[in-house]
XYZ file of C-alpha atoms in Angstrom:
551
model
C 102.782 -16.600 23.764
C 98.794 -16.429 22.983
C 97.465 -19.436 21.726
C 95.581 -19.421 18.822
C 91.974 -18.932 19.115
C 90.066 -21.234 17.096
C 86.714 -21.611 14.989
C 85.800 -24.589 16.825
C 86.305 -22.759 20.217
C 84.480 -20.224 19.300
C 81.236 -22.306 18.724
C 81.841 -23.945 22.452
C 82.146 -20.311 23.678
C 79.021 -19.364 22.441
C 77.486 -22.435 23.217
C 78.650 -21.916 27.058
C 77.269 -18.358 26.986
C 73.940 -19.649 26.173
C 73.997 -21.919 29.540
C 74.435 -24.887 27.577
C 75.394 -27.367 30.260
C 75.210 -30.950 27.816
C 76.062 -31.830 24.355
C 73.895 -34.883 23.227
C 76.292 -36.644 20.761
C 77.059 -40.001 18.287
C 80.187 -40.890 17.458
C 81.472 -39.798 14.001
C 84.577 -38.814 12.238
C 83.461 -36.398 10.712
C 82.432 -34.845 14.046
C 84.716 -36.580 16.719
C 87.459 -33.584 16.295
C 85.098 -31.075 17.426
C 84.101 -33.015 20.016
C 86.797 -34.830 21.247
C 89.160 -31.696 21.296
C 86.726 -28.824 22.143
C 83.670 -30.164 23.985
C 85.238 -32.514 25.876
C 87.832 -30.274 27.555
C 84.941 -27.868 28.379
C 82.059 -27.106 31.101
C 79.955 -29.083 28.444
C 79.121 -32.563 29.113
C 78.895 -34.844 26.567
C 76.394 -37.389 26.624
C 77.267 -39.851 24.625
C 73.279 -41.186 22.555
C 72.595 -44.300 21.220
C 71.129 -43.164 18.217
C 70.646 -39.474 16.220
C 66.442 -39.685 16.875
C 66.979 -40.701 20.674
C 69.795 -37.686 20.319
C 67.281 -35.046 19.312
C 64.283 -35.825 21.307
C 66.764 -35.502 24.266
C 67.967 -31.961 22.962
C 64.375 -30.935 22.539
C 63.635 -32.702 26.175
C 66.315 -30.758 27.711
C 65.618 -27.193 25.780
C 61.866 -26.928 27.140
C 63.949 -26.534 30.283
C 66.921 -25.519 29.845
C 65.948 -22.527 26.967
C 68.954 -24.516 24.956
C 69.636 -27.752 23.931
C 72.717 -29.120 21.251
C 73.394 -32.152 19.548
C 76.276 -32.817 17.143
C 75.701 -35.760 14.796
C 77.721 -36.828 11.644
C 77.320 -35.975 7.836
C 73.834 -37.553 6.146
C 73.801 -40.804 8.192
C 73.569 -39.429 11.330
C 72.245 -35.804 10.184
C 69.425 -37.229 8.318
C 68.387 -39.802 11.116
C 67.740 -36.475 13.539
C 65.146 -35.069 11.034
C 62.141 -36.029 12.424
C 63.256 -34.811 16.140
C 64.083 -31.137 14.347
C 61.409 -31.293 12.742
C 59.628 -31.696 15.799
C 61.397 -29.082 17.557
C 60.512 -26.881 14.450
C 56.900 -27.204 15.191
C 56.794 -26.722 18.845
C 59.164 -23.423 19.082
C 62.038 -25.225 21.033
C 65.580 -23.764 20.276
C 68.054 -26.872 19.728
C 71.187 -26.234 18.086
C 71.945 -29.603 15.593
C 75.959 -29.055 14.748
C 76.947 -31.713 12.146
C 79.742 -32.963 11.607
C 80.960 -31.842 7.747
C 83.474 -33.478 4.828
C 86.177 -31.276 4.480
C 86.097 -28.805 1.695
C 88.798 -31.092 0.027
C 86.687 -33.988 -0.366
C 83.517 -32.434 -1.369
C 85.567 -30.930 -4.159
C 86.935 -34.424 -5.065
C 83.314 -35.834 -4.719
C 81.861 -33.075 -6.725
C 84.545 -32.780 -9.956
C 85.630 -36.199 -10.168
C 82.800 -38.487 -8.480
C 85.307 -40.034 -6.517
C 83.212 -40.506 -3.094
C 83.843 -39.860 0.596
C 81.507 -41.809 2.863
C 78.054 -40.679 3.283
C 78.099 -38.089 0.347
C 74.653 -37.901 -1.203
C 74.870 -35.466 -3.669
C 77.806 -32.927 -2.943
C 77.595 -30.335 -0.409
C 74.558 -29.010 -0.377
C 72.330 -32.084 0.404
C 72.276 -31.808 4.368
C 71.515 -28.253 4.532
C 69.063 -28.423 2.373
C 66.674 -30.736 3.814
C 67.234 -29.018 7.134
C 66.655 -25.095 5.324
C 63.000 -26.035 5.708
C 63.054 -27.302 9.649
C 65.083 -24.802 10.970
C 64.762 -21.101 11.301
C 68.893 -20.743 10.357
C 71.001 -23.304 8.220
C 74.670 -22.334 8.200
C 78.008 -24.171 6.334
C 81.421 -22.724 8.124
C 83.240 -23.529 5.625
C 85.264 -20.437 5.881
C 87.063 -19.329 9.350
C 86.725 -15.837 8.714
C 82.860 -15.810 8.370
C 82.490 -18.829 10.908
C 81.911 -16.456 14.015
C 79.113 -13.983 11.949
C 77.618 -17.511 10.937
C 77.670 -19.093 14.273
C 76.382 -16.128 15.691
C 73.759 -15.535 13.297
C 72.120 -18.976 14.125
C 72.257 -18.829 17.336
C 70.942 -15.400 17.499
C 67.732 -16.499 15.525
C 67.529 -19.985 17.530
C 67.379 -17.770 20.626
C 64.969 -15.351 19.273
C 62.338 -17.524 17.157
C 62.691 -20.308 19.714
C 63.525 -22.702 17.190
C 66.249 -25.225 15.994
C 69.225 -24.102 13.884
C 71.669 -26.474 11.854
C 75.274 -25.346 11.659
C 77.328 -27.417 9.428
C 80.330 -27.526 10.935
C 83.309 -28.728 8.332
C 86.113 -31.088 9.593
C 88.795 -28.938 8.424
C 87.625 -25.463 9.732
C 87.915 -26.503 13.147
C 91.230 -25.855 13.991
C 91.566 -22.732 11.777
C 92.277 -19.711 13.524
C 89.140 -17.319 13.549
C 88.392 -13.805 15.576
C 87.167 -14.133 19.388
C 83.126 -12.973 20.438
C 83.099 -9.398 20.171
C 79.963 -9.037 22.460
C 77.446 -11.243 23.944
C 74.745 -12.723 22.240
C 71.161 -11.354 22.762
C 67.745 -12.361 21.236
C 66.634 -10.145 18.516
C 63.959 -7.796 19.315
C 60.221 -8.763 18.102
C 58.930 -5.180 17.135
C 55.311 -3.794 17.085
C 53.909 -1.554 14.868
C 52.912 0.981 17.116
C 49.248 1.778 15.746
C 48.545 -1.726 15.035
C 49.587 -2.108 18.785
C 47.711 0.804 20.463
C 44.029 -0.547 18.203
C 45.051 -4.144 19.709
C 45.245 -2.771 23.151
C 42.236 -0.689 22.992
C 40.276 -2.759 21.544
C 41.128 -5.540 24.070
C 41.285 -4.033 26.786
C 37.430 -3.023 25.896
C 36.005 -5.932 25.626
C 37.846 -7.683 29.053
C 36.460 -4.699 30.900
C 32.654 -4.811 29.233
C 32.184 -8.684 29.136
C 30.322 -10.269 31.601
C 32.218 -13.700 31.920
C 35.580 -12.887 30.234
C 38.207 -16.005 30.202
C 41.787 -16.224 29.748
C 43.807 -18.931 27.810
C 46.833 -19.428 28.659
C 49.254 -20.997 25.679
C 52.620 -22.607 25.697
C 53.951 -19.218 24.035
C 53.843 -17.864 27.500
C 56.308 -20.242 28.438
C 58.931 -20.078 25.572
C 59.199 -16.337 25.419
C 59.507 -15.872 28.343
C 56.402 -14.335 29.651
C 55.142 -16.182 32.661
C 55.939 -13.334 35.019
C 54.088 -11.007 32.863
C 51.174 -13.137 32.502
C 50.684 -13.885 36.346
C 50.446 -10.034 36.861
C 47.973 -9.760 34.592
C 45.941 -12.192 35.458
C 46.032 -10.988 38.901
C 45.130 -7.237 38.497
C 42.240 -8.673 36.264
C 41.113 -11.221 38.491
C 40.093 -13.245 35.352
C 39.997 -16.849 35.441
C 41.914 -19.179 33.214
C 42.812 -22.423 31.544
C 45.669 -24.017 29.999
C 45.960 -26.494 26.747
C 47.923 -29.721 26.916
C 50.865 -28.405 24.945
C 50.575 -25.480 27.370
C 50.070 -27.217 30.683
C 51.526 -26.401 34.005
C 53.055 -23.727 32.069
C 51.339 -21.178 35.051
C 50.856 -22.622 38.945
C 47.684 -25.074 38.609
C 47.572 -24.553 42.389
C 46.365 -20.710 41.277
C 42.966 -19.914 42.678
C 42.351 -18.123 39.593
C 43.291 -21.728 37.303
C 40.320 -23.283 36.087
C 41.821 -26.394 34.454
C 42.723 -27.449 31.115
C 40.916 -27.110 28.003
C 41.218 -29.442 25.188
C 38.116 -29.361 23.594
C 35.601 -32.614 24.429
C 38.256 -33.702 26.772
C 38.426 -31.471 29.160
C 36.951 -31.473 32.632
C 32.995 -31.032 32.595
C 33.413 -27.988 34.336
C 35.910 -26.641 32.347
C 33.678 -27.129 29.140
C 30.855 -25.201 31.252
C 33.447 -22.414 31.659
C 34.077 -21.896 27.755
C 30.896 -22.138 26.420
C 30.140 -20.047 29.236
C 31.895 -17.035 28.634
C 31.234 -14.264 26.001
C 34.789 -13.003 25.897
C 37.940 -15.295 26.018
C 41.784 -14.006 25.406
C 44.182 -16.759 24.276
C 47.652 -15.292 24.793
C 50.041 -17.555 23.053
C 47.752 -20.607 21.632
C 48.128 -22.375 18.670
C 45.107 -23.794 17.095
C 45.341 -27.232 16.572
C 43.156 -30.220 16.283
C 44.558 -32.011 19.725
C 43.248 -28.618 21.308
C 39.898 -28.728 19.323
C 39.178 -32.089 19.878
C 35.686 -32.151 19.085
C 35.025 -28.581 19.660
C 34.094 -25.855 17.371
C 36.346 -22.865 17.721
C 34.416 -19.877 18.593
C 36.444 -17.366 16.426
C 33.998 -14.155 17.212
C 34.297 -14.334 20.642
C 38.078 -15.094 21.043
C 40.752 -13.211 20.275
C 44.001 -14.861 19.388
C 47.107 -13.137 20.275
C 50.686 -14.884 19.786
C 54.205 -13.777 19.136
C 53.674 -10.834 16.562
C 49.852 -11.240 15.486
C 46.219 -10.251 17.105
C 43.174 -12.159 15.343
C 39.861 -11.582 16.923
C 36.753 -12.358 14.731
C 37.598 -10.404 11.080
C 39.995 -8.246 13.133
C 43.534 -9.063 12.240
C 46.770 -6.863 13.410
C 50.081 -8.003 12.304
C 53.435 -6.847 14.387
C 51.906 -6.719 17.700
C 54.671 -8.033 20.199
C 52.719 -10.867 22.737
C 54.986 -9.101 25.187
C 54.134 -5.782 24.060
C 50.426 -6.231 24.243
C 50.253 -7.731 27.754
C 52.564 -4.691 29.000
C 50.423 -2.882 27.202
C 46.899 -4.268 28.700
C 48.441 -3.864 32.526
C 49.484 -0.229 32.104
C 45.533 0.284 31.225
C 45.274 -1.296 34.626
C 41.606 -2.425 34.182
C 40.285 -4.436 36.934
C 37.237 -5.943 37.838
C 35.389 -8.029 40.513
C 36.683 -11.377 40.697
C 34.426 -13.967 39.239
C 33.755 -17.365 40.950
C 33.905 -20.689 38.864
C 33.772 -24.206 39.298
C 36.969 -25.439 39.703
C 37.822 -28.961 38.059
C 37.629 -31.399 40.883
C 41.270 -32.722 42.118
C 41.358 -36.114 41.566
C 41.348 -38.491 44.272
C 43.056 -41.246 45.185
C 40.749 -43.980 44.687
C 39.573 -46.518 47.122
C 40.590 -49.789 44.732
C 40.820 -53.346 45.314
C 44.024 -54.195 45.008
C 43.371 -57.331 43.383
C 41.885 -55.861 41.106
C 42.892 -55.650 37.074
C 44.123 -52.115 36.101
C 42.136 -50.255 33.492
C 43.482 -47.304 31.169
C 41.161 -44.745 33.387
C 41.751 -46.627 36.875
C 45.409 -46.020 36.263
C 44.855 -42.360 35.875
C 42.707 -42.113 38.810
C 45.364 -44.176 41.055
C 48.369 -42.284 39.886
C 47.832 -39.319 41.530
C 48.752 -39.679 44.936
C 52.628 -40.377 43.510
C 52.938 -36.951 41.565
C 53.714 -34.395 43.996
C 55.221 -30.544 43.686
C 58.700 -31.629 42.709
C 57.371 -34.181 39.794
C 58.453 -33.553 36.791
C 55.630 -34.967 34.430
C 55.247 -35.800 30.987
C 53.145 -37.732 28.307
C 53.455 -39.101 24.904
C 51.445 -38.662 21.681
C 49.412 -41.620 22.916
C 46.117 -42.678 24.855
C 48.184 -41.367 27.752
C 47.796 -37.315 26.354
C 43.750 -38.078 27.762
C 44.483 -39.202 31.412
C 47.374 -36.665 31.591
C 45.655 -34.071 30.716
C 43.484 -33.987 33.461
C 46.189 -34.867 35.858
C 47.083 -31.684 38.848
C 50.732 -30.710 38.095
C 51.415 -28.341 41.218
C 54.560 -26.485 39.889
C 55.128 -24.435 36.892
C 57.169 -25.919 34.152
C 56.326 -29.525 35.130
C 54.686 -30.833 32.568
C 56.023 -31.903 28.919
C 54.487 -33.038 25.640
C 55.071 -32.814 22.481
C 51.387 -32.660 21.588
C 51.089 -30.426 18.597
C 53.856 -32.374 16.681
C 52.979 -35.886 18.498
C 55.464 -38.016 17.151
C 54.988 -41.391 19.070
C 58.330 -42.355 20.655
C 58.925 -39.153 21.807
C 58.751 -39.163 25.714
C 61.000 -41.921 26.758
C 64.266 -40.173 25.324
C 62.873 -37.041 26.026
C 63.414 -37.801 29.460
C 66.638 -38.153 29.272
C 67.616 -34.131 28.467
C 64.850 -33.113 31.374
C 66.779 -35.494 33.598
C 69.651 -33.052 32.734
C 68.416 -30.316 32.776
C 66.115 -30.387 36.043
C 66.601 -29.311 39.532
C 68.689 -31.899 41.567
C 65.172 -32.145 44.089
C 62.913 -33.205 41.141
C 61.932 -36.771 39.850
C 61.183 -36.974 36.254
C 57.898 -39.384 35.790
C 56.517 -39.930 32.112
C 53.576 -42.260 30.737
C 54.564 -43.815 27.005
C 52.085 -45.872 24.960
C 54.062 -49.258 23.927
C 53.649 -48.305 19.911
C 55.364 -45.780 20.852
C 58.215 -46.670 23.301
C 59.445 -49.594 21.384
C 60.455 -47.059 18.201
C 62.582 -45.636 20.955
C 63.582 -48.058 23.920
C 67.400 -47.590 23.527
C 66.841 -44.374 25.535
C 67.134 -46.911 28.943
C 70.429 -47.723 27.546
C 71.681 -43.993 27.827
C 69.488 -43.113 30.800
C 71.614 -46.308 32.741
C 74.612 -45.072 31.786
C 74.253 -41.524 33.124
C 72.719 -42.874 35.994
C 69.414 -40.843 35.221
C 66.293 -41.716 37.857
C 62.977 -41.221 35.275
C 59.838 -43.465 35.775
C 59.020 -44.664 32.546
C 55.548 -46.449 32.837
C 54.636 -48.385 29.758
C 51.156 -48.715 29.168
C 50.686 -52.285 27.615
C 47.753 -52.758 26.005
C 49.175 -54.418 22.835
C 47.860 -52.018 20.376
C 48.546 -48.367 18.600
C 45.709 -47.709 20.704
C 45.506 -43.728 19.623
C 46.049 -44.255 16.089
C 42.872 -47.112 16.234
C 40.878 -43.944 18.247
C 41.604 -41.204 15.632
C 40.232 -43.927 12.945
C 37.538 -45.400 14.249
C 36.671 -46.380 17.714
C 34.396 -49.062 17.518
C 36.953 -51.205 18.554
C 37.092 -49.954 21.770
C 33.297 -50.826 22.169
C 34.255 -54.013 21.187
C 31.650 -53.299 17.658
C 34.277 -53.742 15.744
C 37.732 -55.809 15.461
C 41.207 -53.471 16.018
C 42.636 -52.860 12.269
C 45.250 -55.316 11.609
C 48.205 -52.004 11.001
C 47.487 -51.022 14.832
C 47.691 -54.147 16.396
C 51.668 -54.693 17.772
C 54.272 -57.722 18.296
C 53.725 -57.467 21.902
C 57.702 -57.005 24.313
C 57.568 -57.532 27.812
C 58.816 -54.536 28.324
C 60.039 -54.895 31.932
C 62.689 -57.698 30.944
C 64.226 -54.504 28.814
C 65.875 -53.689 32.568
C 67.666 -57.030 32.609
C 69.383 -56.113 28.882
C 70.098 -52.521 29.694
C 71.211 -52.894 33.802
C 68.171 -50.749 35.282
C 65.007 -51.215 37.215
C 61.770 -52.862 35.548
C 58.513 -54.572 36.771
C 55.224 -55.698 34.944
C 52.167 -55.058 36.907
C 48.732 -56.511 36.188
C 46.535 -55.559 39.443
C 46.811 -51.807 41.316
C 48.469 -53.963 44.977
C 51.698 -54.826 41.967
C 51.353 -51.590 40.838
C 51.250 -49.651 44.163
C 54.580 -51.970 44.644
C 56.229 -51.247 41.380
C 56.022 -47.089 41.928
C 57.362 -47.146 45.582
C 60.350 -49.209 44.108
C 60.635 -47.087 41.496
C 60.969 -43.858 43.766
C 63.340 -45.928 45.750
C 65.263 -46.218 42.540
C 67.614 -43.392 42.352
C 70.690 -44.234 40.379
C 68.938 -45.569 37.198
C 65.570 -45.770 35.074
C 62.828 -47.532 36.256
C 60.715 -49.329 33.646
C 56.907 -50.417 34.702
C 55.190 -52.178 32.124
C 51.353 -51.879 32.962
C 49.071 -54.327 31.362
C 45.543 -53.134 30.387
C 42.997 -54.628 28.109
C 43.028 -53.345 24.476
C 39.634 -51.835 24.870
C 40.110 -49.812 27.772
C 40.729 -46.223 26.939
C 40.344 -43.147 29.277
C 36.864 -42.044 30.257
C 37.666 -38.626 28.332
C 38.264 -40.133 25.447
C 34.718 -42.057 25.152
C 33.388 -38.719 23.569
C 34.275 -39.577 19.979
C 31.987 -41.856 18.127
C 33.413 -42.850 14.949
């Protein structure tokens, strides 16, 4: 006899299909079922959060990897506490799936007719989805088994294709209705290009890489989450063009490329890399978003870039809509222009610094000593923090290495972000990641889950007692020591290393660069839980990139 086939397999099935290898959960009855029943028995591991923010900065950790990441939470209580992580991964084009957990059909009714209420009811059924209509690109209710698999497919079909989260609202009593199998597999939706608006793009393009004297190419994180890395390297080779990254886009291409030039982030970047943009009379930014962590300071030069990114092309008044990203770099190598390569000032690797080891650490010396830890199988990443300045400028050899959240920047990010990138990496890679302490303590309880899974990251701390970035994008006299830190970014200081002693990992507090040299070999030694290094700077000591701003 056949056993029934089921609504709540059918949304593991899928889920497997998709490569999902971990389901990021919090215990809930309206969700346990599901999880307890279906997920568990599966090739999905749960992982079993501490809380629903800690749950979805993991998912999006682990789908900048992965190219999936899931977490199932319960009804409003837990679903609402996973907003600002969805909303995150809304921003940033990263496809996690949040399934939550759903009153049965019976008690909304009850809830909705009568006012008698089942726990964490809001309003009736349709609070939930929504608030999460306008973060997602696909908000679904199963609330019927014989729509559930066009429903679950439909999300996960647009998650896939826009590269963005989708909330299925999954009820408790649909689960173990009987429902039809997959009829085929699941495939992203095609982005199509309007063919004349494609063939002007490519022309006109192609034109200007071929007749400008000092053309540059920047390389954005869109690259990365469609899929077009491979695409983008050939180009770049057959037009022997040089180019730079953003932050959000970092490491996204080799930065051990002779063609890589370094990062650009506006005033931030590398001297040389400045030289290099204000330089050139052409520049072609293939997946870039505009935004003010990738201005920083600097004027866009709209006439002499052109913008192309998923479906648009804007160059000066020139605008094309449906033009494919993919389509128009396919389209620019079968025109197979070429040209002489051109020679640049590279940004200058940073070295390891000849320090006294007795001496205090500063936010910059700490940037400069780092270095010599992060090789080609470090995993590296940064948090919207004073850390986003010394990172950037950091050499990440290997593609895909690098993660931040930087357009979004929600503070608190990076710690339980590491958790889904320790998941989803390759078993020879160490996950290393630099959190300001504003930041980390919103989200500290991500040691508690990294201990239990026996996850290896290097979490340094930077200590400097202050919401040092928020003080900088106000005013920065402080840092000058002109003016006193506002009272709103000054913090109840932890000592964050004793956090290892409450959670059962690894921590140390280091003052001077000998402890600190000490703290990161024992840290790599570490491989069987997080290690915590609290590193204690001065409040007024920012990166030397970050000096630029004035006000």
């Amino acid at each position: 006899m056949v056993s029934k086939y089921t609504v709540g397999q059918y949304l593991v099935d899928r889920l497997l299909e998709l490569d999902l290898g971990h389901l990021f959960s919090i215990a809930g009855d309206y969700s346990i079922d599901w999880v307890n029943n279906y997920v568990e028995p599966s090739h999905i591991q749960v992982i079993e959060e501490v809380n629903e923010l800690n749950a979805g900065y993991a998912a999006d950790g682990y789908a900048r990897l992965k190219g999936i990441g899931a977490l199932c939470v319960t009804y409003s209580a837990g679903a609402l506490s996973a907003v600002n992580a969805i909303a995150g991964a809304y921003v940033e084009k990263v496809p996690v799936v949040l399934i939550n957990g759903t009153p049965s059909i019976q008690k909304t009714l009850t809830f909705e007719q009568t006012g008698f209420s089942s726990h964490h009811f809001i309003s009736g059924r349709e609070t939930d989805l929504q608030v999460f209509e306008y973060i997602t690109t696909a908000a679904v209710r199963i609330d019927s088994p014989d729509l559930a698999p066009m429903l679950i497919d439909y999300a996960l079909t647009q998650c896939i294709t826009e590269m963005r989260p989708v909330y299925i609202e999954l009820l408790e009593d649909i689960v173990d209705l009987e429902c039809d199998r997959p009829a085929k597999a699941l495939k992203a939706a095609r982005i199509f290009s309007n063919s004349e608006s494609l063939r002007q793009s490519i022309n006109q393009i192609n034109e200007r890489l071929e007749n400008a004297a000092k053309p540059l190419i920047w390389i954005g994180v869109e690259i990365d989450r469609f899929g077009l890395r491979e695409k983008a390297e050939d180009l770049l080779r057959q037009l022997k063009i040089p180019y730079v990254t953003e932050l959000l886009s970092k490491a996204v291409l080799s930065e051990d490329d002779a063609l890589f030039a370094g990062v650009f982030d506006g005033r931030s970047s590398a001297a040389s890399v400045q030289e290099l943009v204000t330089g050139s009379d052409f520049i072609l930014a293939l997946g870039v978003w505009l935004t003010d962590i990738n201005a920083l300071g600097w004027p866009t030069d709209f006439e002499h870039t052109a913008f192309a990114s998923l479906d648009t092309v804007k160059y000066g008044t020139y605008f094309s809509a449906q033009v494919s990203l993919a389509d128009l770099i396919d389209g620019l190598l079968e025109k197979g222009a070429t040209r002489e390569t051109r020679y640049f000032s590279r940004s200058p690797v940073q070295e390891a610094p000849e320090v006294n080891l007795t001496d205090e650490i500063s936010y910059q010396g700490f940037y400069e000593f780092i270095p010599e830890f992060i090789g080609k199988d470090t995993i590296v990443g940064s948090d919207a923090s004073m850390n986003y300045f010394g990172s950037l400028l950091l050499k990440v050899p290997t593609p895909r290495s690098f993660i931040s959240q930087s357009s979004y920047s929600a503070i608190g990010y990076i710690g339980p972000a590491a958790t889904g990138v320790c998941l989803a990496k390759e078993s020879h890679q160490r996950v290393m990641v630099f959190a300001g302490d504003g930041g980390f303590q919103m989200t500290a309880q991500c040691l508690s889950t990294q201990t239990r899974f026996e996850l290896n990251p290097i979490i340094f701390v930077i200590d400097n007692g202050i919401y040092g970035v928020e003080q900088w994008l106000a005013d920065t006299a402080a840092f000058r020591k002109e003016k006193p830190f506002y009272k709103s970014c000054l913090l109840h200081r932890w000592n964050y290393s004793k956090l290892a002693d409450v959670f059962g990992c690894q921590g140390w507090k280091v003052h001077i660069y000998g402890e600190l040299k000490d703290a990161v070999l024992g840290a790599l030694s570490n491989s069987n839980s997080p290690s915590i290094i609290q590193v204690v700077v001065p409040s007024t000591s920012i990166p030397d990139n970050a000096t630029w701003k004035k006000s």
